[in-house]
Coordinates of C-alpha atoms and ligand atoms in Angstrom, one line a residue:
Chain A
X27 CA 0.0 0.0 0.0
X28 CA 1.7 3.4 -1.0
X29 CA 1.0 6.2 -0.8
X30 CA 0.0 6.5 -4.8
X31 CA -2.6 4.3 -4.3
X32 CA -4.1 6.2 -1.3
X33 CA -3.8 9.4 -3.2
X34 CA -6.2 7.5 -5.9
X35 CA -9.1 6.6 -3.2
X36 CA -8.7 9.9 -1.7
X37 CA -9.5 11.4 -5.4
X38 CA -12.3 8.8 -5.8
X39 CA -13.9 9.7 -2.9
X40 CA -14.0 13.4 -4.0
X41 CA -16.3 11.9 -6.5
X42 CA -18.5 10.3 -4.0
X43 CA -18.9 13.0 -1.6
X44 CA -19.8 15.4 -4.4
X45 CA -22.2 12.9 -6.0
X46 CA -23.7 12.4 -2.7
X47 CA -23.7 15.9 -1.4
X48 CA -25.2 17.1 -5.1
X49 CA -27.9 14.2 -5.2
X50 CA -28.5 15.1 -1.3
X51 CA -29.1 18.9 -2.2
X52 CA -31.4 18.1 -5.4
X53 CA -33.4 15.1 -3.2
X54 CA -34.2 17.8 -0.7
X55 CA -36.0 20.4 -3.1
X56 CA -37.6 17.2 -4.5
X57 CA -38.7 16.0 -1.1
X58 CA -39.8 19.5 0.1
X59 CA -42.2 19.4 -3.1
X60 CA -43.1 15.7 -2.6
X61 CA -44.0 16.5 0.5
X62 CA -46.1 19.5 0.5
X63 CA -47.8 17.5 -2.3
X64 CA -48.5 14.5 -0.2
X65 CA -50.3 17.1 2.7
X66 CA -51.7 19.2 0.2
X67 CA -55.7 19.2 -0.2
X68 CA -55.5 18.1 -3.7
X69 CA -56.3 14.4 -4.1
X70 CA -54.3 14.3 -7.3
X71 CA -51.0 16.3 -5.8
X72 CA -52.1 13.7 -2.5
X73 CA -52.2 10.4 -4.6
X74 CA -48.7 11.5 -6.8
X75 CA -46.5 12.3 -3.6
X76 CA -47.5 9.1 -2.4
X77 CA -47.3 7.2 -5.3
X78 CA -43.3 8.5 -5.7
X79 CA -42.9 7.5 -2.2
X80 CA -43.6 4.1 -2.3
X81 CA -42.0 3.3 -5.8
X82 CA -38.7 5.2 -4.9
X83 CA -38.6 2.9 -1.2
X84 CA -40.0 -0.2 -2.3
X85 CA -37.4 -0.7 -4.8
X86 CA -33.5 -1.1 -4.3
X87 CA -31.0 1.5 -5.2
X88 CA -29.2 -0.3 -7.5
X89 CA -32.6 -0.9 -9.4
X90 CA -33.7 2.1 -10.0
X91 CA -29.9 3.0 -11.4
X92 CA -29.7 0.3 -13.7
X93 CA -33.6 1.5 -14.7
X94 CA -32.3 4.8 -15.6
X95 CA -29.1 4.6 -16.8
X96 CA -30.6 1.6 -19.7
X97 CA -34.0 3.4 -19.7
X98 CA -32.9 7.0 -20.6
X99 CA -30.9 6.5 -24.0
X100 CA -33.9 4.4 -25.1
X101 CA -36.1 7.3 -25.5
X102 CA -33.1 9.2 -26.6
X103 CA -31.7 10.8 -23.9
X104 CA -28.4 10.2 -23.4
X105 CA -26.5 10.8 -20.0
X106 CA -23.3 10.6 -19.0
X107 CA -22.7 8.1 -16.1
X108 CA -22.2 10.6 -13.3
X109 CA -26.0 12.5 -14.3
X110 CA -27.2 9.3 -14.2
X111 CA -25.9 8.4 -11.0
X112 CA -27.3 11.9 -9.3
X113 CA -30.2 11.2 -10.6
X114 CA -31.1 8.2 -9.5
X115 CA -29.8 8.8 -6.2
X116 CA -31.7 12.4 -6.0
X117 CA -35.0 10.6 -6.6
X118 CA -34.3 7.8 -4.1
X119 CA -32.8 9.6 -1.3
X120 CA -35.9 12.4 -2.2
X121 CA -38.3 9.6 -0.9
X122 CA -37.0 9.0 2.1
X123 CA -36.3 12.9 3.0
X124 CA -40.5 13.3 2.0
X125 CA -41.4 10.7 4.4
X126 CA -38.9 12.3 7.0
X127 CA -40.1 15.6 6.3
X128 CA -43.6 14.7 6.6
X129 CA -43.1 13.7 10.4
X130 CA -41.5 17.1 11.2
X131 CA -44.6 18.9 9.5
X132 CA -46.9 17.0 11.4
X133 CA -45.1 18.2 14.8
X134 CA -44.9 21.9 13.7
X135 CA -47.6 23.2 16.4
X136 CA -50.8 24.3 14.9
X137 CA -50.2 27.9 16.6
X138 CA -47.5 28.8 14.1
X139 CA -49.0 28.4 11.6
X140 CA -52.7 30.5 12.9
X141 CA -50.2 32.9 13.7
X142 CA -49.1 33.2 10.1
X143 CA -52.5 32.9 9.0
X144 CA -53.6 35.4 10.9
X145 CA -50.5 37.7 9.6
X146 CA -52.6 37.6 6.2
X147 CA -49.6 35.2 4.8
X148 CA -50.5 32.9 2.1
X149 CA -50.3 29.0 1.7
X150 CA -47.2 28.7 -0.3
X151 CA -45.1 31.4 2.0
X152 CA -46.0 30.0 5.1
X153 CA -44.8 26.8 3.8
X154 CA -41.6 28.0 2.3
X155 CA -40.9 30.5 5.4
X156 CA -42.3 28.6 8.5
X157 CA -43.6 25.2 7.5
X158 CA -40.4 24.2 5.9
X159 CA -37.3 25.4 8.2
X160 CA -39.8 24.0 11.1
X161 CA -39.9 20.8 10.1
X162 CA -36.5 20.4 9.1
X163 CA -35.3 21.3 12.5
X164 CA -36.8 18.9 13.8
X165 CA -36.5 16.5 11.8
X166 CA -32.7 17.5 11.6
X167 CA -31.1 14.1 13.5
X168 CA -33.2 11.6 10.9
X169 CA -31.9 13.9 7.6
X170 CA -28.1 13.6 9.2
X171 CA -28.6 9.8 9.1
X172 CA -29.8 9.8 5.7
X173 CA -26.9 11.8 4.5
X174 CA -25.0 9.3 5.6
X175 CA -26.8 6.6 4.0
X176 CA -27.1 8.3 0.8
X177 CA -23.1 8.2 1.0
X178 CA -22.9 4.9 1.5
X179 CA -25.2 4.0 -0.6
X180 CA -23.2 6.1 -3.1
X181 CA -21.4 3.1 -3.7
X182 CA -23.7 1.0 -5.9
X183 CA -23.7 3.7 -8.8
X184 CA -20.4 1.9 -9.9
X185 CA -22.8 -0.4 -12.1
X186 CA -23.5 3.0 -14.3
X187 CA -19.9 2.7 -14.6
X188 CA -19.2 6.0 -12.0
X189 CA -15.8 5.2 -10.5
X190 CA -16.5 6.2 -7.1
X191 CA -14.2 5.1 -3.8
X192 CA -15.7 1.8 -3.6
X193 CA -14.9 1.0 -7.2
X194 CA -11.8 2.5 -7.4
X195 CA -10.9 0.3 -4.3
X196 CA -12.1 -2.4 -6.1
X197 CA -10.0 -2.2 -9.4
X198 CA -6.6 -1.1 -7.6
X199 CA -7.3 -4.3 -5.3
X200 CA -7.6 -6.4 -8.7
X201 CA -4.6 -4.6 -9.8
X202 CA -1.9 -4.7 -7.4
X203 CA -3.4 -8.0 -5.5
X204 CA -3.4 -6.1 -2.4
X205 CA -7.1 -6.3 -1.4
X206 CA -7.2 -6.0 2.3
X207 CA -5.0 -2.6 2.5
X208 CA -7.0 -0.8 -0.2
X209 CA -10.5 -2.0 1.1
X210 CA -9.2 -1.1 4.8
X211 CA -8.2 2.4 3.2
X212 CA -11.5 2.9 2.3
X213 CA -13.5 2.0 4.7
X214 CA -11.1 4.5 7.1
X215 CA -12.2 7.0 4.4
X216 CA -15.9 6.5 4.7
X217 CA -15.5 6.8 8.2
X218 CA -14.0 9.8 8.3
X219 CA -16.4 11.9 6.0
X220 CA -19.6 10.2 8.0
X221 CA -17.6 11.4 11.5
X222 CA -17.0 15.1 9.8
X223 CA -20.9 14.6 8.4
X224 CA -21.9 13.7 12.2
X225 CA -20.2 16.4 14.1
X226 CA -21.2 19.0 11.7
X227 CA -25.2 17.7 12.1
X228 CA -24.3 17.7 15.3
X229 CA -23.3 21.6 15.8
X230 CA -26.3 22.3 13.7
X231 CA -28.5 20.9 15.5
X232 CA -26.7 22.4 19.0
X233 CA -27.6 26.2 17.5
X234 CA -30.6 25.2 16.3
X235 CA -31.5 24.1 20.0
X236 CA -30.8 27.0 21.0
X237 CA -33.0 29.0 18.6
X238 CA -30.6 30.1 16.1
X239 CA -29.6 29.5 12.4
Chain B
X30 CA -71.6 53.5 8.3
X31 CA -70.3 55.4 11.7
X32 CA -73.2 53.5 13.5
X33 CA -72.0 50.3 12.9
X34 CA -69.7 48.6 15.5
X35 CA -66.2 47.2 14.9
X36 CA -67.5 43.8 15.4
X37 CA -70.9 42.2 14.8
X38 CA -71.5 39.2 15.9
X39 CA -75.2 37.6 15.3
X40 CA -76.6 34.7 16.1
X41 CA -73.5 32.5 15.7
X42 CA -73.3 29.3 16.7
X43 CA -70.8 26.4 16.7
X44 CA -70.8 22.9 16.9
X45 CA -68.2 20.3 17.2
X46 CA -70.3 17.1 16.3
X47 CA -73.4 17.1 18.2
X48 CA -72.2 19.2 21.1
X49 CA -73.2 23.0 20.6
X50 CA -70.5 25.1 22.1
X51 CA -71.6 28.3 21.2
X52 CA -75.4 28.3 20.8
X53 CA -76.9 31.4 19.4
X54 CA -74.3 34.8 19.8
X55 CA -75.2 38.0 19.5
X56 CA -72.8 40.7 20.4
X57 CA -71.5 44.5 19.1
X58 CA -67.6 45.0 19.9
X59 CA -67.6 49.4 20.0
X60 CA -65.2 50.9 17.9
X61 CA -62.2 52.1 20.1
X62 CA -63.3 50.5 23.0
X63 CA -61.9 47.4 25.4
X64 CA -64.6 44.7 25.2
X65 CA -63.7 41.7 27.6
X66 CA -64.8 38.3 27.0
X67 CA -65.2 36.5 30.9
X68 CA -66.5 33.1 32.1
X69 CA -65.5 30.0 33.4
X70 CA -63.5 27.3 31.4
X71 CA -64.7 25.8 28.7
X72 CA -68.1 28.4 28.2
X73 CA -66.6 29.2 25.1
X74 CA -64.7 32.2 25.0
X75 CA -61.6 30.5 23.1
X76 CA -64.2 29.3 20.6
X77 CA -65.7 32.8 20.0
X78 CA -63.0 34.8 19.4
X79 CA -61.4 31.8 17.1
X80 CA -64.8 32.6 15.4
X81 CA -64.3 36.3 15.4
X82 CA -61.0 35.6 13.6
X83 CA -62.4 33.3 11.1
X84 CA -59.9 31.0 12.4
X85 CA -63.1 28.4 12.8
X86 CA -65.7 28.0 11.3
X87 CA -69.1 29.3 12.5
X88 CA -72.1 26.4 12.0
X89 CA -74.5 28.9 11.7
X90 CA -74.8 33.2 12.0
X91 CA -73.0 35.6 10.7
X92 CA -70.4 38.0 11.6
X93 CA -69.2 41.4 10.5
X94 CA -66.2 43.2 10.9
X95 CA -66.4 47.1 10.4
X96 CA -69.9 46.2 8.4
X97 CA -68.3 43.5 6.4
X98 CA -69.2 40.3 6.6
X99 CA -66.6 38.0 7.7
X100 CA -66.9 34.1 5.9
X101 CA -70.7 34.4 5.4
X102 CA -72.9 37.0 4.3
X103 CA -76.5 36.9 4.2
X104 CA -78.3 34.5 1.7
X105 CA -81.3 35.1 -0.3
X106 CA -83.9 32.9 1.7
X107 CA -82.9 33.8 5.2
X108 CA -79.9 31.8 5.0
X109 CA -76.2 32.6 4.7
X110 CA -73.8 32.1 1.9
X111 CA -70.0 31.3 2.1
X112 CA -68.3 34.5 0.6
X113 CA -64.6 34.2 -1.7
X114 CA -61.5 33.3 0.0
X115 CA -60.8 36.7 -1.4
X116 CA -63.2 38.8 0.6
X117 CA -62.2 36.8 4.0
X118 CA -58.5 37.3 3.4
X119 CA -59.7 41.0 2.2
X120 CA -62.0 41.8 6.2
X121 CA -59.4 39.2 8.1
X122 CA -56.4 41.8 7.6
X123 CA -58.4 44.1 9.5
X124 CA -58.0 41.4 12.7
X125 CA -54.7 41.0 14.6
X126 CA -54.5 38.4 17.4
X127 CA -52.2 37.5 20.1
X128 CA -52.6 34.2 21.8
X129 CA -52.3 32.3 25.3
X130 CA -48.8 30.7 23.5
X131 CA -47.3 33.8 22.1
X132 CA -46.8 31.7 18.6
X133 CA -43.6 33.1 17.8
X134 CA -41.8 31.6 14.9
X135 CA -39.1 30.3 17.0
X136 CA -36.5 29.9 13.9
X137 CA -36.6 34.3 13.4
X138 CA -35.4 36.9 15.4
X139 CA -37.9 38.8 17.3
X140 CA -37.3 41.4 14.9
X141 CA -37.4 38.6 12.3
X142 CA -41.0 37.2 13.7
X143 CA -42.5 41.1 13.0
X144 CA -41.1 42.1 9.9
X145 CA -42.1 38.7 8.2
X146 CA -45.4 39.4 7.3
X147 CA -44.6 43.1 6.3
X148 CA -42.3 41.3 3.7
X149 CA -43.9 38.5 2.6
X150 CA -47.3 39.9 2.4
X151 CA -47.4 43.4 2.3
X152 CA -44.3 43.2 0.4
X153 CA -42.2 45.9 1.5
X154 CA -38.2 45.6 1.5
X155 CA -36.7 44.0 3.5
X156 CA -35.0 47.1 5.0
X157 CA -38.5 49.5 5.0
X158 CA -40.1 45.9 7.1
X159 CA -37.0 46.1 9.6
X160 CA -37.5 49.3 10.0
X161 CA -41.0 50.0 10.5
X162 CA -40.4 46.1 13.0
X163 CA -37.9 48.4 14.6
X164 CA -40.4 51.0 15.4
X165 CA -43.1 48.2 16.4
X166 CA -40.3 46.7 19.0
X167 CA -39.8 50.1 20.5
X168 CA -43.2 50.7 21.2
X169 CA -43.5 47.4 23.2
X170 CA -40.1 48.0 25.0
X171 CA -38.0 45.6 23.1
X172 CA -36.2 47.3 20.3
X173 CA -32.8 46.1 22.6
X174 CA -34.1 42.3 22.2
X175 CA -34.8 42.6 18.7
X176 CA -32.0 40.0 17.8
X177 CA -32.7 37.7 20.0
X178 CA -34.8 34.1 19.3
X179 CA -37.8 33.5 21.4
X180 CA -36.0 31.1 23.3
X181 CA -34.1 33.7 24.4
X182 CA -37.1 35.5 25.9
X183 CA -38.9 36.0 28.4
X184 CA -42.6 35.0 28.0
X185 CA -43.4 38.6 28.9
X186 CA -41.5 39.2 26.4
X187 CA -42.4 36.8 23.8
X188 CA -46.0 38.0 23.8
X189 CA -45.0 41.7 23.8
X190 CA -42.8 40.9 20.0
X191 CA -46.6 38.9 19.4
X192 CA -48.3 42.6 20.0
X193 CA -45.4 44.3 18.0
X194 CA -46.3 41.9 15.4
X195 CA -49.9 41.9 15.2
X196 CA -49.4 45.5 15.2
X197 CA -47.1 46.2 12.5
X198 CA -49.7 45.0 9.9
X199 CA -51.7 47.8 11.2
X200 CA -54.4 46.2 12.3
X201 CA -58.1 47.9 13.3
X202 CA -59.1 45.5 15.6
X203 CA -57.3 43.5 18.2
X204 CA -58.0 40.3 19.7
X205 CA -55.7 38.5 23.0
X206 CA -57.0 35.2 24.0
X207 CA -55.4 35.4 27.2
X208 CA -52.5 37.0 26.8
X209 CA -51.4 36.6 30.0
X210 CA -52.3 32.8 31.3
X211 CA -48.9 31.4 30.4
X212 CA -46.5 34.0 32.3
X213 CA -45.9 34.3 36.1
X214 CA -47.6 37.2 37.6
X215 CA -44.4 39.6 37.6
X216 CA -44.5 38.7 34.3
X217 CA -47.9 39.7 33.6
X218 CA -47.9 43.5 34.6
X219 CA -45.4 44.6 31.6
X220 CA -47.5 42.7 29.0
X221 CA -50.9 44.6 30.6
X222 CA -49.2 47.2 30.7
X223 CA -48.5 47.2 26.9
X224 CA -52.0 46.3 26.3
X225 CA -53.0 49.4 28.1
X226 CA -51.2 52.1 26.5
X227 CA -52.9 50.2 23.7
X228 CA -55.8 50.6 25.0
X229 CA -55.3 54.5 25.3
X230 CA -54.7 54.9 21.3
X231 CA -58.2 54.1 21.0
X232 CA -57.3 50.5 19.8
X233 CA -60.6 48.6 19.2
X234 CA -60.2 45.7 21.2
X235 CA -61.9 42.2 22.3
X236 CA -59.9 40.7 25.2
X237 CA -60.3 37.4 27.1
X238 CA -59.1 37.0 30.3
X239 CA -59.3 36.1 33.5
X240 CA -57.3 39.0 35.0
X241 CA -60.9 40.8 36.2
X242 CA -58.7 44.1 37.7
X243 CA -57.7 44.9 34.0
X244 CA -60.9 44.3 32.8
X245 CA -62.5 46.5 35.2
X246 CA -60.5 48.9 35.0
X247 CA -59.7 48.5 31.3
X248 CA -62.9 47.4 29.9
X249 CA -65.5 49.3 28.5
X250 CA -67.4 46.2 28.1
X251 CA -67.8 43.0 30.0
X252 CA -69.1 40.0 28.3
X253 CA -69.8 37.1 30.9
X254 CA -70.3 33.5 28.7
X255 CA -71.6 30.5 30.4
X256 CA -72.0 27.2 29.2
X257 CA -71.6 29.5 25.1
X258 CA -74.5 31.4 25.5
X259 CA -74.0 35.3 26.9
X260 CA -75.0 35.5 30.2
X261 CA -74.9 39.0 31.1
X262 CA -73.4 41.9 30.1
X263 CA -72.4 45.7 30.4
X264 CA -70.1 47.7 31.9
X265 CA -68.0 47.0 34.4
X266 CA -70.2 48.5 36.9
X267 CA -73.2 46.9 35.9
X268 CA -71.7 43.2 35.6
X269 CA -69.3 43.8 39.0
X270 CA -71.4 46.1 41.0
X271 CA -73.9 44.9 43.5
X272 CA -76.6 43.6 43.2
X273 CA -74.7 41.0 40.4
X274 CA -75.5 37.6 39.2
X275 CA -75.6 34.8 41.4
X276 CA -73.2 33.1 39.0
X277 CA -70.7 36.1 38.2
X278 CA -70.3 35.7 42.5
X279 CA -69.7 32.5 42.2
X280 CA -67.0 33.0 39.2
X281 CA -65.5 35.8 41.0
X282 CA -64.8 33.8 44.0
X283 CA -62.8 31.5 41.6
X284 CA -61.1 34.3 40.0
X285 CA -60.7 37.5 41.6
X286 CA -56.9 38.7 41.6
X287 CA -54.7 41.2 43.5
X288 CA -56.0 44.6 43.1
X289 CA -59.2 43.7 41.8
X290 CA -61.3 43.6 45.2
X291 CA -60.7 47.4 45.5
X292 CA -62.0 48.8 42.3
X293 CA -65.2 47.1 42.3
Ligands
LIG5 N1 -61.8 21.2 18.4 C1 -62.7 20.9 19.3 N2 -63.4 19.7 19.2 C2 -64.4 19.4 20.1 N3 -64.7 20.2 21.2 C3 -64.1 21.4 21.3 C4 -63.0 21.8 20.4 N4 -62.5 22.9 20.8 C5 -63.2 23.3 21.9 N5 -64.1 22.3 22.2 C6 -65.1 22.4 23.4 O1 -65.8 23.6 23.3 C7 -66.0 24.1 24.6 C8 -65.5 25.5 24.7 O2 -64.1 25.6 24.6 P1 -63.3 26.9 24.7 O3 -61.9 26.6 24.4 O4 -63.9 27.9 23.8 O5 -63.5 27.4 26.2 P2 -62.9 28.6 27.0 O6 -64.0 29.4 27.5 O7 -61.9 29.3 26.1 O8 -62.1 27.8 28.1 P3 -60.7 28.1 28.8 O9 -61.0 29.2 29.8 O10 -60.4 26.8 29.5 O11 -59.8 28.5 27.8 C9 -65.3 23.2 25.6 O12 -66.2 22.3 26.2 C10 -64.4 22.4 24.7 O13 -64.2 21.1 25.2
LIG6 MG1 -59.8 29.5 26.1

């Protein structure tokens, strides 16, 4: 194991944590919309936050990227392997994050949001300004663990041909015969992002306790 | 159009299932004056003001605020017809209300918590809303605490940034559904206090509370509800002076605070 090799996992896991951290970003919007569809009155907007839900949970990761990456260039849209890989990670991790969500909307108290109504402000801004950064703090410990699943996870989009840390680890391990250093290397690596990912949700959530941010 | 009072409240009742909890209210709120809402728990004084504020529904009656009606106006046969989310947003920004938990936005500054709606709805800048939130804040006292979150304050003060906020949207009529039942009584003196000087602007305003000294002395109006239906009212002197109702007695008993005994 040299230090070469290391300096190759340590690029490769650039790739993961910006895959993760992009498809993290983008599931959240999605989830934030999934969600207020899923409590909205509209049966229709009810019926299709629900429906994503369930199909983006009740099927494997690894499904839904080999679904997209062979699906898309089949009605002509052709995407690169990393687009691919956001992708299908945005709109997995974007089910979860609703379903999270829509616990911390169900504990914002019912006061707030008289208050607001009350203050004359409207649906859409009460959910974008109150609703929204509510629920989120509360539901701040459950969306730190699902960053860090999503970044584990981040390891199956190898099979759109992403070389990520995992894979990387994989094919230097093949190359140089020296499997149990490299996969030890990058397990160290994992851990340390998730630990940085940890503390920082931690600190959040310290300030947010305390009425800030 | 000067006749009419700030609040008209006829014949409303409200039911939750087969229990009616307000059955049959009739009741004119006076432009500029105190109007306080007393009785015993659960006679329905929460319920009515909810009402008031459109913030539930009436089951039947109608309600008008400055002469416009507020959910329902009148119907053709006697009956009443459910007006345009429009019109109710239109009369509802005439209402501000402050209640028993303050409601603060607890992720916003207090500062934050008033200019919000000056921004978001009445869409001024967001350094004219933080301004004018400024000028709110001073009037309650707290223009020093307007960077601080809610958790940071005191419940007197969290429900004196509620009155800065209710107040910045410039509001005609005021309603406090007991502003003061979550604070400890030293607490309770600066938000009366606030609601005083209020008060003295000629603020319409419908209060309900159990502190009987401020509505004595305060009120220009005392409504006494038992079991939702109004049971007598007047002015102070008529509802607290002697001879009174057997069950005002009775509720004063329960009630009466420090200070009170001597002005009645
Ligand atoms: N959402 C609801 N569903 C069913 N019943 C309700 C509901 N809200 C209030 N009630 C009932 O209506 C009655 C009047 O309640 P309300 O809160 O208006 O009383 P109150 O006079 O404000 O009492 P308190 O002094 O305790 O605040 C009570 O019997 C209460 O149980
Ligand atoms: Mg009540």
């Amino acid at each position: 194991m040299t230090w070469e090799l290391f300096e190759l996992l340590l690029v490769a896991s650039i790739k993961t944590v910006a895959l993760s951290g992009l498809s993290i970003v983008l599931g959240f919007f999605l989830a934030a919309g999934v969600c207020a569809g899923m409590l909205s009155q509209n049966v229709a907007a009810r019926r299709a936050g629900r429906l994503f839900v369930s199909f983006f949970r009740g099927t494997p990761l690894l499904v839904q990227l080999l679904l997209i990456y062979h699906l898309l260039p089949r009605v002509g849209i052709d995407v690169p392997s990393e687009v691919a890989a956001v992708i299908g990670m945005s709109l997995c991790t974007a089910a979860y994050q609703a379903e999270i969500l829509r616990g911390g909307f169900g504990s914002v108290p019912k006061g707030l949001l008289e208050a607001a109504d009350m203050c004359g402000i409207g649906a859409f801004d009460t959910f974008r300004r109150i609703r929204l950064p509510i629920a989120v703090r509360l539901t701040l410990p459950a969306l730190t663990s699902e960053l860090i699943m999503i970044l584990k996870a981040s390891s199956l989009v190898s099979v759109v041909g992403v070389i990520e840390l995992t894979r990387m680890a994989q094919d230097l391990a093949a190359s140089t015969f020296l499997p149990l250093p490299l996969y030890a290397a990058a397990g160290l690596i994992y851990l340390v992002i998730n630990a940085v990912i940890a503390s920082i949700g931690a600190i959040v959530e310290r300030r947010v306790a305390r009425g800030h941010a | 159009m000067t006749s009419s009072p700030a609040i008209r409240v006829r014949g409303v009742v409200k039911r939750y299932g087969a229990t009616e909890v307000l059955t049959g209210i009739d009741l004119d709120a006076p432009r500029g004056e105190v109007t306080c809402l007393l009785g015993p728990s659960g006679s329905g004084k929460s319920t009515l003001l909810r009402c008031i504020a459109f913030l539930e529904e009436t089951s039947d009656g109608l309600i008008e605020i400055d002469g416009e009606p507020l959910g329902y106006g009148p119907g053709s046969n006697g009956g009443r017809v459910r007006l345009p989310p429009a019109s109710i947003r239109a009369v509802r920004s005439n209402i501000g209300m402050c209640f028993q938990q303050f409601n603060l936005w607890p992720h916003m500054t207090a500062l934050g918590n008033v200019s919000e709606a000056l921004v978001t709805v009445r869409k001024f800048s967001r350094g004219e809303a933080e301004a004018r939130a400024m000028a709110e804040l001073e009037k309650v006292g707290l223009a020093k605490r307007a960077t601080h979150y809610p958790s940071e304050l005191s419940g007197g003060q969290q429900q004196r940034v509620a009155i800065a906020r209710a107040l910045a949207l410039e509001p005609k009529i005021m309603l406090f559904d007991e502003p003061t039942s979550s604070l400890d009584p030293e607490l309770t003196g600066e938000v009366l206090n606030v609601m005083r000087r209020l008060a003295e602007t000629g603020m319409t305003m419908v209060v309900v509370t159990h502190e009987i000294g401020f509505a004595a002395s305060v009120g220009s109006k005392i409504v006494f509800l038992d079991h939702g239906k109004i049971l007598v009212e007047g002015s102070p002197t008529q509802v607290f002076g002697k001879p009174r109702h057997a069950r005002i007695d009775q509720f004063l008993d329960t009630y009466l605070d420090r200070g009170a005994a001597g002005l009645l």
